[in-house]
Coordinates of C-alpha atoms and ligand atoms in Angstrom, one line a residue:
Chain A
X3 CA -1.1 5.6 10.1
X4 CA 1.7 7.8 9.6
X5 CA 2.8 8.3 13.5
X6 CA 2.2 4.8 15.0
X7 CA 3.8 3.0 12.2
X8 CA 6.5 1.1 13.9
X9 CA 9.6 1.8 12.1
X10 CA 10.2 3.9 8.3
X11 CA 11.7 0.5 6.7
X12 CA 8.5 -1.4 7.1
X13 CA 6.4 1.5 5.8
X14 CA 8.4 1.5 2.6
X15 CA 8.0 -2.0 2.4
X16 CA 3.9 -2.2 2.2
X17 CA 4.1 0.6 -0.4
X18 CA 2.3 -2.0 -2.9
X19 CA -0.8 -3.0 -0.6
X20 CA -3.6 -1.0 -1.1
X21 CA -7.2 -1.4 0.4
X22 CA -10.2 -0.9 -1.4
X23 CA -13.8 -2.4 -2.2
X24 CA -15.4 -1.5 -5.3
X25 CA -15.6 2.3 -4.6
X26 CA -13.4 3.4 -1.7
X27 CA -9.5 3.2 -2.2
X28 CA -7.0 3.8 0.6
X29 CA -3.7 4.4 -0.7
X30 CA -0.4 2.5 1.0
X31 CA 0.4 6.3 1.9
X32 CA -2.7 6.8 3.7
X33 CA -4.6 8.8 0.9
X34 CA -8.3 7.9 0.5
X35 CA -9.6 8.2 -3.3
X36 CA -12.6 6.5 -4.9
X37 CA -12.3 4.6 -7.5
X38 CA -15.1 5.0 -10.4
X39 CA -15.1 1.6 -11.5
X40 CA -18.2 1.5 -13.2
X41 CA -17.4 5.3 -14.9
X42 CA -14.8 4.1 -16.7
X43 CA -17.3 2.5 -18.9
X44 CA -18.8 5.3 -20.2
X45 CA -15.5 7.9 -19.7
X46 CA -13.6 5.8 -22.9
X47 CA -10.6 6.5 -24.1
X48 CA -9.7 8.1 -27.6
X49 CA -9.5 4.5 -29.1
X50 CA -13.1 3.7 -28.3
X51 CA -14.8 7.1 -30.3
X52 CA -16.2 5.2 -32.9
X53 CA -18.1 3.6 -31.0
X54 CA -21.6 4.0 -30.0
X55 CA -20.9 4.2 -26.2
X56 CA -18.8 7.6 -26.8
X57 CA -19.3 10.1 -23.9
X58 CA -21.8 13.1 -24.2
X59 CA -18.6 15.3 -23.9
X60 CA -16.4 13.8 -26.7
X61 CA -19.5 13.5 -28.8
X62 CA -20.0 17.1 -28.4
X63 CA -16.3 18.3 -29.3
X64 CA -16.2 15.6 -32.8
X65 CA -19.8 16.1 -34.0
X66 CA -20.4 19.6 -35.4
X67 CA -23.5 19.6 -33.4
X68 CA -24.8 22.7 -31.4
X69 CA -23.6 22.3 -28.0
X70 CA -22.9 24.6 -25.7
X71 CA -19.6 24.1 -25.5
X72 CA -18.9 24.1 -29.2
X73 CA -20.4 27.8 -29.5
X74 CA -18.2 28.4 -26.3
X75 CA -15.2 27.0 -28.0
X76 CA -15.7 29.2 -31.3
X77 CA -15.8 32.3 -29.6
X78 CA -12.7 31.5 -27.8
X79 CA -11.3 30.1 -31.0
X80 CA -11.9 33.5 -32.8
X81 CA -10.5 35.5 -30.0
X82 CA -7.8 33.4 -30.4
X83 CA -7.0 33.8 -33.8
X84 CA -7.1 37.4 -33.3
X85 CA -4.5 37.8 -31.4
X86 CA -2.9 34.3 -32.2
X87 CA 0.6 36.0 -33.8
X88 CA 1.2 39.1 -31.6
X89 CA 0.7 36.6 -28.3
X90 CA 1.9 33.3 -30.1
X91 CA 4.6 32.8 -27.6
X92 CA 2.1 33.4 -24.9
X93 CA 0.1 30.4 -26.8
X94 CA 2.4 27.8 -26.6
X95 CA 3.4 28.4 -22.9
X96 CA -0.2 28.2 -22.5
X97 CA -0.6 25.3 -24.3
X98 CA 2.9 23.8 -22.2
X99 CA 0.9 24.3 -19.2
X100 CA -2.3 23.1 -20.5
X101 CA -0.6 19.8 -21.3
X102 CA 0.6 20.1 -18.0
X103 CA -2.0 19.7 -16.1
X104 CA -3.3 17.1 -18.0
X105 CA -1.4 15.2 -19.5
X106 CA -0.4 14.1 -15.8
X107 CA 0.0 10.7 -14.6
X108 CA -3.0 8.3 -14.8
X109 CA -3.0 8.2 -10.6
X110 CA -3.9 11.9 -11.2
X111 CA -6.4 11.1 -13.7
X112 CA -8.4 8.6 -11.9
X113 CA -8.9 11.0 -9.6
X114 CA -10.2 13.4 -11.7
X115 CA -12.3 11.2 -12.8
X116 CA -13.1 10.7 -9.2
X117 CA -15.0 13.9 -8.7
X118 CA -18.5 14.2 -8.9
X119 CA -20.6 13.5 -11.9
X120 CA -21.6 17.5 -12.5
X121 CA -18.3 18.7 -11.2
X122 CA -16.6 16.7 -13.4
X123 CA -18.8 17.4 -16.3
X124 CA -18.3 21.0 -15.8
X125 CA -14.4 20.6 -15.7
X126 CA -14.3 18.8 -18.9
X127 CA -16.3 21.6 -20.8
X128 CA -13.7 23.8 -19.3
X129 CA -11.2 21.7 -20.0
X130 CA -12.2 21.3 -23.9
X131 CA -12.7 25.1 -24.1
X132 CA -9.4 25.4 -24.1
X133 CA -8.0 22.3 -25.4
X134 CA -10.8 22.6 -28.3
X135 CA -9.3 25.9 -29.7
X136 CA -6.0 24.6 -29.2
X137 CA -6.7 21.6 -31.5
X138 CA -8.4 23.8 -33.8
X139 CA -5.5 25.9 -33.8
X140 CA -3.2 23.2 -34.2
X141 CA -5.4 22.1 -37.1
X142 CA -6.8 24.9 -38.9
X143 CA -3.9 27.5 -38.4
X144 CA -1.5 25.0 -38.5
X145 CA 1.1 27.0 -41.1
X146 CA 1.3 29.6 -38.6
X147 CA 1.3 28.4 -35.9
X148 CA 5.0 27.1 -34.0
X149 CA 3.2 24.6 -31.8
X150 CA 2.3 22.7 -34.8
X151 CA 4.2 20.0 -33.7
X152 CA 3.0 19.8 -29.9
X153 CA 1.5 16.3 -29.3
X154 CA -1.5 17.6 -26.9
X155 CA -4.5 16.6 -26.0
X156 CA -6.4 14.3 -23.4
X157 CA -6.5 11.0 -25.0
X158 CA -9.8 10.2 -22.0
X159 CA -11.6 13.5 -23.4
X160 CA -10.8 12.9 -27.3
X161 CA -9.5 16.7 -27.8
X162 CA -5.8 17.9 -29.6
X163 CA -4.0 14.8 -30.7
X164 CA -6.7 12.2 -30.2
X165 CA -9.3 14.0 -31.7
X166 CA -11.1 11.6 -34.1
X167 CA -11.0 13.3 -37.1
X168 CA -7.4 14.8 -36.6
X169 CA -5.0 13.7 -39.4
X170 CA -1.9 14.7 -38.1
X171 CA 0.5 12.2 -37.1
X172 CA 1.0 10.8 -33.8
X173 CA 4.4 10.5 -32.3
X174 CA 5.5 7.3 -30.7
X175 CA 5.6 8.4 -26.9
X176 CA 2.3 9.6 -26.7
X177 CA 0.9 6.4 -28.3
X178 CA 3.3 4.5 -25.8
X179 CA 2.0 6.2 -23.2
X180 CA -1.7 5.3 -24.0
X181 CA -1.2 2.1 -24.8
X182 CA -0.2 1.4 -20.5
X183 CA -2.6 3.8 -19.8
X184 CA -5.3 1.9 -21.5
X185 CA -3.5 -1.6 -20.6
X186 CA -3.7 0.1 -16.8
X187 CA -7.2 1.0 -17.3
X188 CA -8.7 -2.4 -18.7
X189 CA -7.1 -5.1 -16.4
X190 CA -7.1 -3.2 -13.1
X191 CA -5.9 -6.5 -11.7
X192 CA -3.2 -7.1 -13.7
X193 CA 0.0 -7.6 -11.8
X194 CA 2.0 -5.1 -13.5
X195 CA -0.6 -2.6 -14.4
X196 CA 0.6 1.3 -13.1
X197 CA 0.0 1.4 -9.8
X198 CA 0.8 -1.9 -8.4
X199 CA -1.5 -2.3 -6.1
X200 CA -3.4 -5.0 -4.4
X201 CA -6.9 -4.4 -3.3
X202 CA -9.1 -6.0 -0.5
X203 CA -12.1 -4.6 1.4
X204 CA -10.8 -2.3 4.2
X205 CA -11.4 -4.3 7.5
X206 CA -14.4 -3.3 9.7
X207 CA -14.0 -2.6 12.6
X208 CA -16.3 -2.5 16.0
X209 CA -15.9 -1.9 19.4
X210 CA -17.8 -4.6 21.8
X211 CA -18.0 -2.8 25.2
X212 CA -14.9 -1.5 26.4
X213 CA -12.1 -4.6 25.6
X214 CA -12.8 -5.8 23.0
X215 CA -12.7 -5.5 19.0
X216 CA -14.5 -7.3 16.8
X217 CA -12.8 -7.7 12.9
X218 CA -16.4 -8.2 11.1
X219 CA -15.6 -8.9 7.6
X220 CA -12.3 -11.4 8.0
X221 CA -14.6 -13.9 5.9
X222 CA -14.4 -12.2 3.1
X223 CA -10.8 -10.6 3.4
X224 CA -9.7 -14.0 3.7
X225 CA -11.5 -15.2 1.3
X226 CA -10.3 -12.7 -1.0
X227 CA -6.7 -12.9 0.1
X228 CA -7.3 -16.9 -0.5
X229 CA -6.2 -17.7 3.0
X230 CA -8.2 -19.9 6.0
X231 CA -9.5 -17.8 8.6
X232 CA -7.7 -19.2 11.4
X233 CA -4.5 -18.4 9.8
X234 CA -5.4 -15.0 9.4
X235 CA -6.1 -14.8 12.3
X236 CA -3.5 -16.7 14.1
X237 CA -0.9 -13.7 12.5
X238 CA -2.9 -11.0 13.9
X239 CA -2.9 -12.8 17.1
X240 CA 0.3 -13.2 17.6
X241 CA 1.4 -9.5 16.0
X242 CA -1.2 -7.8 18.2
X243 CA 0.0 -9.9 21.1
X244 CA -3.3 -10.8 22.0
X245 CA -6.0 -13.3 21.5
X246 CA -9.3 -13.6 20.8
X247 CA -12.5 -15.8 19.5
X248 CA -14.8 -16.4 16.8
X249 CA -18.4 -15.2 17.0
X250 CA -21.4 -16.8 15.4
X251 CA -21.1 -15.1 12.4
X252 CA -17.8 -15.8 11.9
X253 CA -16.7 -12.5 13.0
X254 CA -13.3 -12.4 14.4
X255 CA -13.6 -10.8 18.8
X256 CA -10.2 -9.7 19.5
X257 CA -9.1 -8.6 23.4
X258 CA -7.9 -5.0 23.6
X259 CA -8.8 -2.3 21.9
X260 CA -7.8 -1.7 18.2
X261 CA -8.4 0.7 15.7
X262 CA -9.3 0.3 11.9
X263 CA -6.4 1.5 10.8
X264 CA -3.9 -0.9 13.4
X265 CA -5.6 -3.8 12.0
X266 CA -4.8 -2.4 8.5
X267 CA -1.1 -2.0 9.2
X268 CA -1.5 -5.7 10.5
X269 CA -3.3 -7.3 7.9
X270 CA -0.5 -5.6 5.4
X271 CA 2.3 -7.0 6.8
X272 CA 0.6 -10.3 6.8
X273 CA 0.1 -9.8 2.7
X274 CA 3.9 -9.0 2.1
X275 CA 5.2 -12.0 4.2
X276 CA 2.0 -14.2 3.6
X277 CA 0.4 -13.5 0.2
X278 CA 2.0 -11.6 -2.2
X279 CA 4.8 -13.3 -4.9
X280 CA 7.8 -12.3 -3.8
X281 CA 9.1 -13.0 -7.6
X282 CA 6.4 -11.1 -9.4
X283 CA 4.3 -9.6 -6.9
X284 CA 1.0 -11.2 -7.6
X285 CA -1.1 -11.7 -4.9
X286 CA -2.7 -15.1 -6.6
X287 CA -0.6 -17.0 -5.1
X288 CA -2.0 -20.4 -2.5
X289 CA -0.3 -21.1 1.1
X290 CA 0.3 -25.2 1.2
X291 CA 1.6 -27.2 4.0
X292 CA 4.6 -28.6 2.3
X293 CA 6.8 -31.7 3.3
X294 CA 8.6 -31.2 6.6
X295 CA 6.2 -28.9 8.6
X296 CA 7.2 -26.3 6.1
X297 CA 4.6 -23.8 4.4
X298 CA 5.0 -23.1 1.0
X299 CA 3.5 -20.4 -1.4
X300 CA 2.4 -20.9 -4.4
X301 CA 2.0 -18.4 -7.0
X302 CA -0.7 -18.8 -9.6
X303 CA 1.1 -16.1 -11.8
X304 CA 4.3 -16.9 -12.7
X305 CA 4.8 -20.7 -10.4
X306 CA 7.4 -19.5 -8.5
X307 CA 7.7 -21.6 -4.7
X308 CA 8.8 -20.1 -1.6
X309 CA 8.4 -21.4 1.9
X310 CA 7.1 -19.3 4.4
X311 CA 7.4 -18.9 8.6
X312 CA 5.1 -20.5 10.4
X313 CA 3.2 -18.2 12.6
X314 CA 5.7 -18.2 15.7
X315 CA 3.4 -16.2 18.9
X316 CA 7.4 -15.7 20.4
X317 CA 7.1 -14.1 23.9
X318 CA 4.1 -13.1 25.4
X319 CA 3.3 -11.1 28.6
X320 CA 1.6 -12.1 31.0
X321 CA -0.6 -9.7 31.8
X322 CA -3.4 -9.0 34.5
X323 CA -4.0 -11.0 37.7
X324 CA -2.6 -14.4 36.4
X325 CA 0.2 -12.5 36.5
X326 CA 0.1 -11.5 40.2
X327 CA -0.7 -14.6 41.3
X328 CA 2.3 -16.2 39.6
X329 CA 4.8 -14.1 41.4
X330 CA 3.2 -13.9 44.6
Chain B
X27 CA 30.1 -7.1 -7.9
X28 CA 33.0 -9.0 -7.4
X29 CA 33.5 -12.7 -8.1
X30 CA 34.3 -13.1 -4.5
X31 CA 30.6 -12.4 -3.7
X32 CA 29.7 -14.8 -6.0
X33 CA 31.1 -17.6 -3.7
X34 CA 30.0 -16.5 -0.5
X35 CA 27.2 -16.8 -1.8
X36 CA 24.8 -19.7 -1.4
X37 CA 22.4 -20.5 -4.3
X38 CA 20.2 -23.1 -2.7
X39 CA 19.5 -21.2 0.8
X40 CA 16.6 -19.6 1.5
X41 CA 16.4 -16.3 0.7
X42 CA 15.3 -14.2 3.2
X43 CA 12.9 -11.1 3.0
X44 CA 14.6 -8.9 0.7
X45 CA 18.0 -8.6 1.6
X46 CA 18.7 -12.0 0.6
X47 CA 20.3 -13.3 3.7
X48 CA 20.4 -16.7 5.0
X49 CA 19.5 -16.1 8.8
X50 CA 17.5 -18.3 11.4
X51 CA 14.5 -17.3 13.1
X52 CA 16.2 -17.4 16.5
X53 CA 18.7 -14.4 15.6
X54 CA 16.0 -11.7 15.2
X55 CA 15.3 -9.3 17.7
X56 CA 11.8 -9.0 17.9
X57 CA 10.1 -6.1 19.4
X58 CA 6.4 -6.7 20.4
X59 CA 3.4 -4.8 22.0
X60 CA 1.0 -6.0 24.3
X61 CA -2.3 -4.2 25.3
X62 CA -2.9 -4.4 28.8
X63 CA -5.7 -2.8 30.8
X64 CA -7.3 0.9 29.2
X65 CA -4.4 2.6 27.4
X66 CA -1.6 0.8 28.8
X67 CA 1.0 -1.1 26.7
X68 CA 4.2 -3.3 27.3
X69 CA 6.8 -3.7 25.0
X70 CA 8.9 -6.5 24.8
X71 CA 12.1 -7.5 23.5
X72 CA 13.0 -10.8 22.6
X73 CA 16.1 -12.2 21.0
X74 CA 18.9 -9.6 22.3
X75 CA 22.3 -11.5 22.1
X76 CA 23.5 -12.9 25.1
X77 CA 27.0 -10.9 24.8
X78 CA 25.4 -7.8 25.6
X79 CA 24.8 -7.1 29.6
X80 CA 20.7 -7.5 29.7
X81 CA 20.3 -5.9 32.9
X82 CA 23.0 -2.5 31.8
X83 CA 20.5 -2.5 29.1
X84 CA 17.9 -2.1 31.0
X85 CA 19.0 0.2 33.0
X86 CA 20.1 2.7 30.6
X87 CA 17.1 2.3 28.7
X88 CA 14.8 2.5 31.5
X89 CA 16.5 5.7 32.1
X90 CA 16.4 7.4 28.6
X91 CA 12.9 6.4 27.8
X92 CA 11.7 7.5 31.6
X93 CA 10.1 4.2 31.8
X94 CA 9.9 1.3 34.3
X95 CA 11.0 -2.2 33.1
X96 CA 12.1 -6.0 34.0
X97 CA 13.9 -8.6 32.4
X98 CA 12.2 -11.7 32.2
X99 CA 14.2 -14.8 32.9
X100 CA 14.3 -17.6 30.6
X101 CA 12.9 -19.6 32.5
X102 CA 9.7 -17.5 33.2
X103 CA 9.8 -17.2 29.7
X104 CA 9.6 -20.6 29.0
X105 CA 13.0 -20.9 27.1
X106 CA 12.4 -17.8 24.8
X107 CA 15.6 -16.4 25.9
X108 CA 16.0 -13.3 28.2
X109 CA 13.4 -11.1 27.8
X110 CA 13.2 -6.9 28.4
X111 CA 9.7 -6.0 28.8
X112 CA 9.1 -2.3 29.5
X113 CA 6.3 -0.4 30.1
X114 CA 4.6 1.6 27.4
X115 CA 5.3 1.4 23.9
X116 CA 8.9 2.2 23.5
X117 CA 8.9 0.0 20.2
X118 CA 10.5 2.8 18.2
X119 CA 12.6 4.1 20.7
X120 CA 13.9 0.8 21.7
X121 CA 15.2 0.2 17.8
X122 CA 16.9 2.9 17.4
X123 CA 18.0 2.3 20.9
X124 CA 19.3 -1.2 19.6
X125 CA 20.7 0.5 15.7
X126 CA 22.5 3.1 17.1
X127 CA 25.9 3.0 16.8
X128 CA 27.1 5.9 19.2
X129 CA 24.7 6.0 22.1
X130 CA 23.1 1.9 21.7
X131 CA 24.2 -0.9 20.4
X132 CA 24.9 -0.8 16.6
X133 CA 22.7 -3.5 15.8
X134 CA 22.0 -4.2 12.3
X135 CA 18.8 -3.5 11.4
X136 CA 18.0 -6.3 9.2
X137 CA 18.3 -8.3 12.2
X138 CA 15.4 -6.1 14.4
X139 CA 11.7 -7.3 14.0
X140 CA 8.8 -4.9 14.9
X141 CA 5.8 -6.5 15.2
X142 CA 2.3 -5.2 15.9
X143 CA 0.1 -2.6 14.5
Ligands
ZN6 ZN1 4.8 -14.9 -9.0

């Protein structure tokens, strides 16, 4: 993606498409993540620990059960305490970079969350380890401690500031921050939601013989993107400076050779100019033919109306033995 | 953010892209690629303004990219306008060919479409 784009200013403009079905994401910037859409259910959020769908690991760091990681987290906590005044200083740049790494952006979080079940499972213990005796530092040795006031914690794991049964106060930012977080996380569609992103299945791509490409799921891209096939296809036409047919099962047969990722760059284009709001960038917005041969869009969103190109092929080559037998 | 901008500026046009200029189709330049047979490509250029020499053009370009090229009449391209079509796909070079100020043309960029993968 990154050497055959054609120029820097049109890469920069498709920064807000990204592709995805339910589980695979490929970023605008090329980076492949997957989205755990159906793990968010059960990885909640601070708000959601009273209720009875609270994960295994939050469970285990609120309830004075005997887990594991509890026993882990006491020895720790003792150690800690031991030496909690001579290496206090040493604590709260710990704790600085302990917030650090998690209190990162949400981008980062998803894809921690990303990772494999056991993996991840085994990160979190670690994780509480030493955000649990940090909390319990915070809370217990609180009078002696100088990082009393930090506002730590992962608000996804329940530990330090949005531990359940912790009484100290919660400073504005913090709570800003995890009310978009939680906004982000519950309507991943929303238009404004963090990362801005639009997501359609990545096309699929085949090879038939040696010339031709065949675009398998344009049904369901289109129907996604809300457009008719043929105008899809008409834009990737003309931009690929080729043409083409439809198969029997509605599968798009393009001439030349084309790789996944070229009909990506293609199909994004044709969301900036053909799909998304321009206004507020919502891609539920509906193409009409308008009055004077003009094309309109739509959007669902916010109602704002803008009139669009019509598909123009412009010059085309010819190429092959047509060619030859013009000229000569 | 002057007051003069203000009444250059036309309300009611249609904006265009995101610079907000009012331009017609017809001014872009548009750079295209073509597939032809295995791994060969053409580029063309379409929409170059007619004050600038098409064939010099060529000729340097054809040059600096060590590439082989034609122009295209207008009338073989059925009224699109001399086009340049060279062979590979020069569609980067031939931009900043066109943008460049010292050694091209100093083209505005906003007026320069790339199309194709
Ligand atoms: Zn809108």
């Amino acid at each position: 993606m990154s050497s055959e784009e054609p120029s820097a200013q049109r890469r920069t403009s498709r920064k807000s498409v990204a592709f995805t079905d339910e589980k695979l994401v490929v970023d605008a910037d090329g980076t492949v993540t997957i989205m755990a859409s159906e793990d968010d259910q059960h990885k909640d959020t601070a708000m959601s620990h009273t209720s009875p769908t609270t994960a295994p690991v939050t469970e285990s760091a609120d309830a004075d059960g005997l887990d594991l990681s509890l026993l882990k987290k006491k020895k720790k906590k003792a150690k800690k305490e031991e030496d909690a005044d001579a290496a206090d200083d040493d604590a709260a740049a710990a704790a600085d970079g302990e917030e650090g790494a998690i209190d990162l952006s949400m981008k980062k979080k998803k894809k921690k969350k990303a990772v494999k079940e056991e993996d991840d499972f085994a990160k979190k213990l670690e994780a509480l380890k030493l955000e649990g005796k940090e909390g319990d530092e915070v809370a217990t040795a609180a009078a002696a401690a100088p990082v009393e006031d930090e506002q730590s914690g992962d608000m996804d794991k329940g530990t330090g500031i949005w531990q359940h049964d912790e009484t100290k106060g919660i400073t504005y930012d913090p709570l800003l921050s995890r009310f978009f977080a939680l906004l982000a996380q519950k309507n991943p569609d929303h238009a404004s939601s963090g990362t801005r992103s639009y997501k359609i299945p990545p096309p699929q791509c085949l090879r038939e013989g040696n010339k031709k490409t065949i675009f398998a799921n344009i049904a369901e891209i289109c129907k996604r993107m809300k457009r008719t096939d043929e105008h899809v296809t008409s834009y990737l036409f003309a931009e690929l400076g080729t043409s083409g047919s439809v198969d029997g099962a509605r599968r798009l047969v393009i001439k030349g050779r084309f790789q996944q990722k070229q009909i990506e760059n293609v199909l994004r284009t044709y969301i900036i100019e053909y799909v998304t709001c321009k206004t507020c960038r919502s891609p539920n917005t509906e193409l009409s033919k308008g009055e004077n041969r003009l094309y309109f869009i739509t959007c669902n969103s916010c109602g704002s109306r803008r009139s669009v190109q019509a598909i123009k092929t412009g010059f085309s080559a010819q190429v092959g033995k047509r060619r030859k037998m013009q000229q000569g | 953010m002057s007051i003069e901008n203000l009444k250059t500026y036309d309300p009611f046009a249609e904006a265009d892209d995101d610079s907000g200029q009012t331009k017609q189709t017809q001014e872009y330049i548009h750079i295209r690629i073509q597939q032809r047979n295995g791994r060969k490509t053409l580029t063309t250029v379409q929409g170059i303004p007619s004050k600038f020499d098409h064939k010099k053009i060529l000729k340097v370009v054809k040059k600096e990219f060590a590439c082989n090229g034609t122009i295209i009449s207008d009338t073989e391209s059925k009224g699109m306008g001399e086009v340049i079509q060279l062979q590979g796909d020069q569609r980067l070079k031939i931009k900043e060919f066109l943008t460049n100020k010292d050694a091209g043309l100093g083209l505005d960029e906003k007026t320069i479409k790339v199309h194709g993968f």
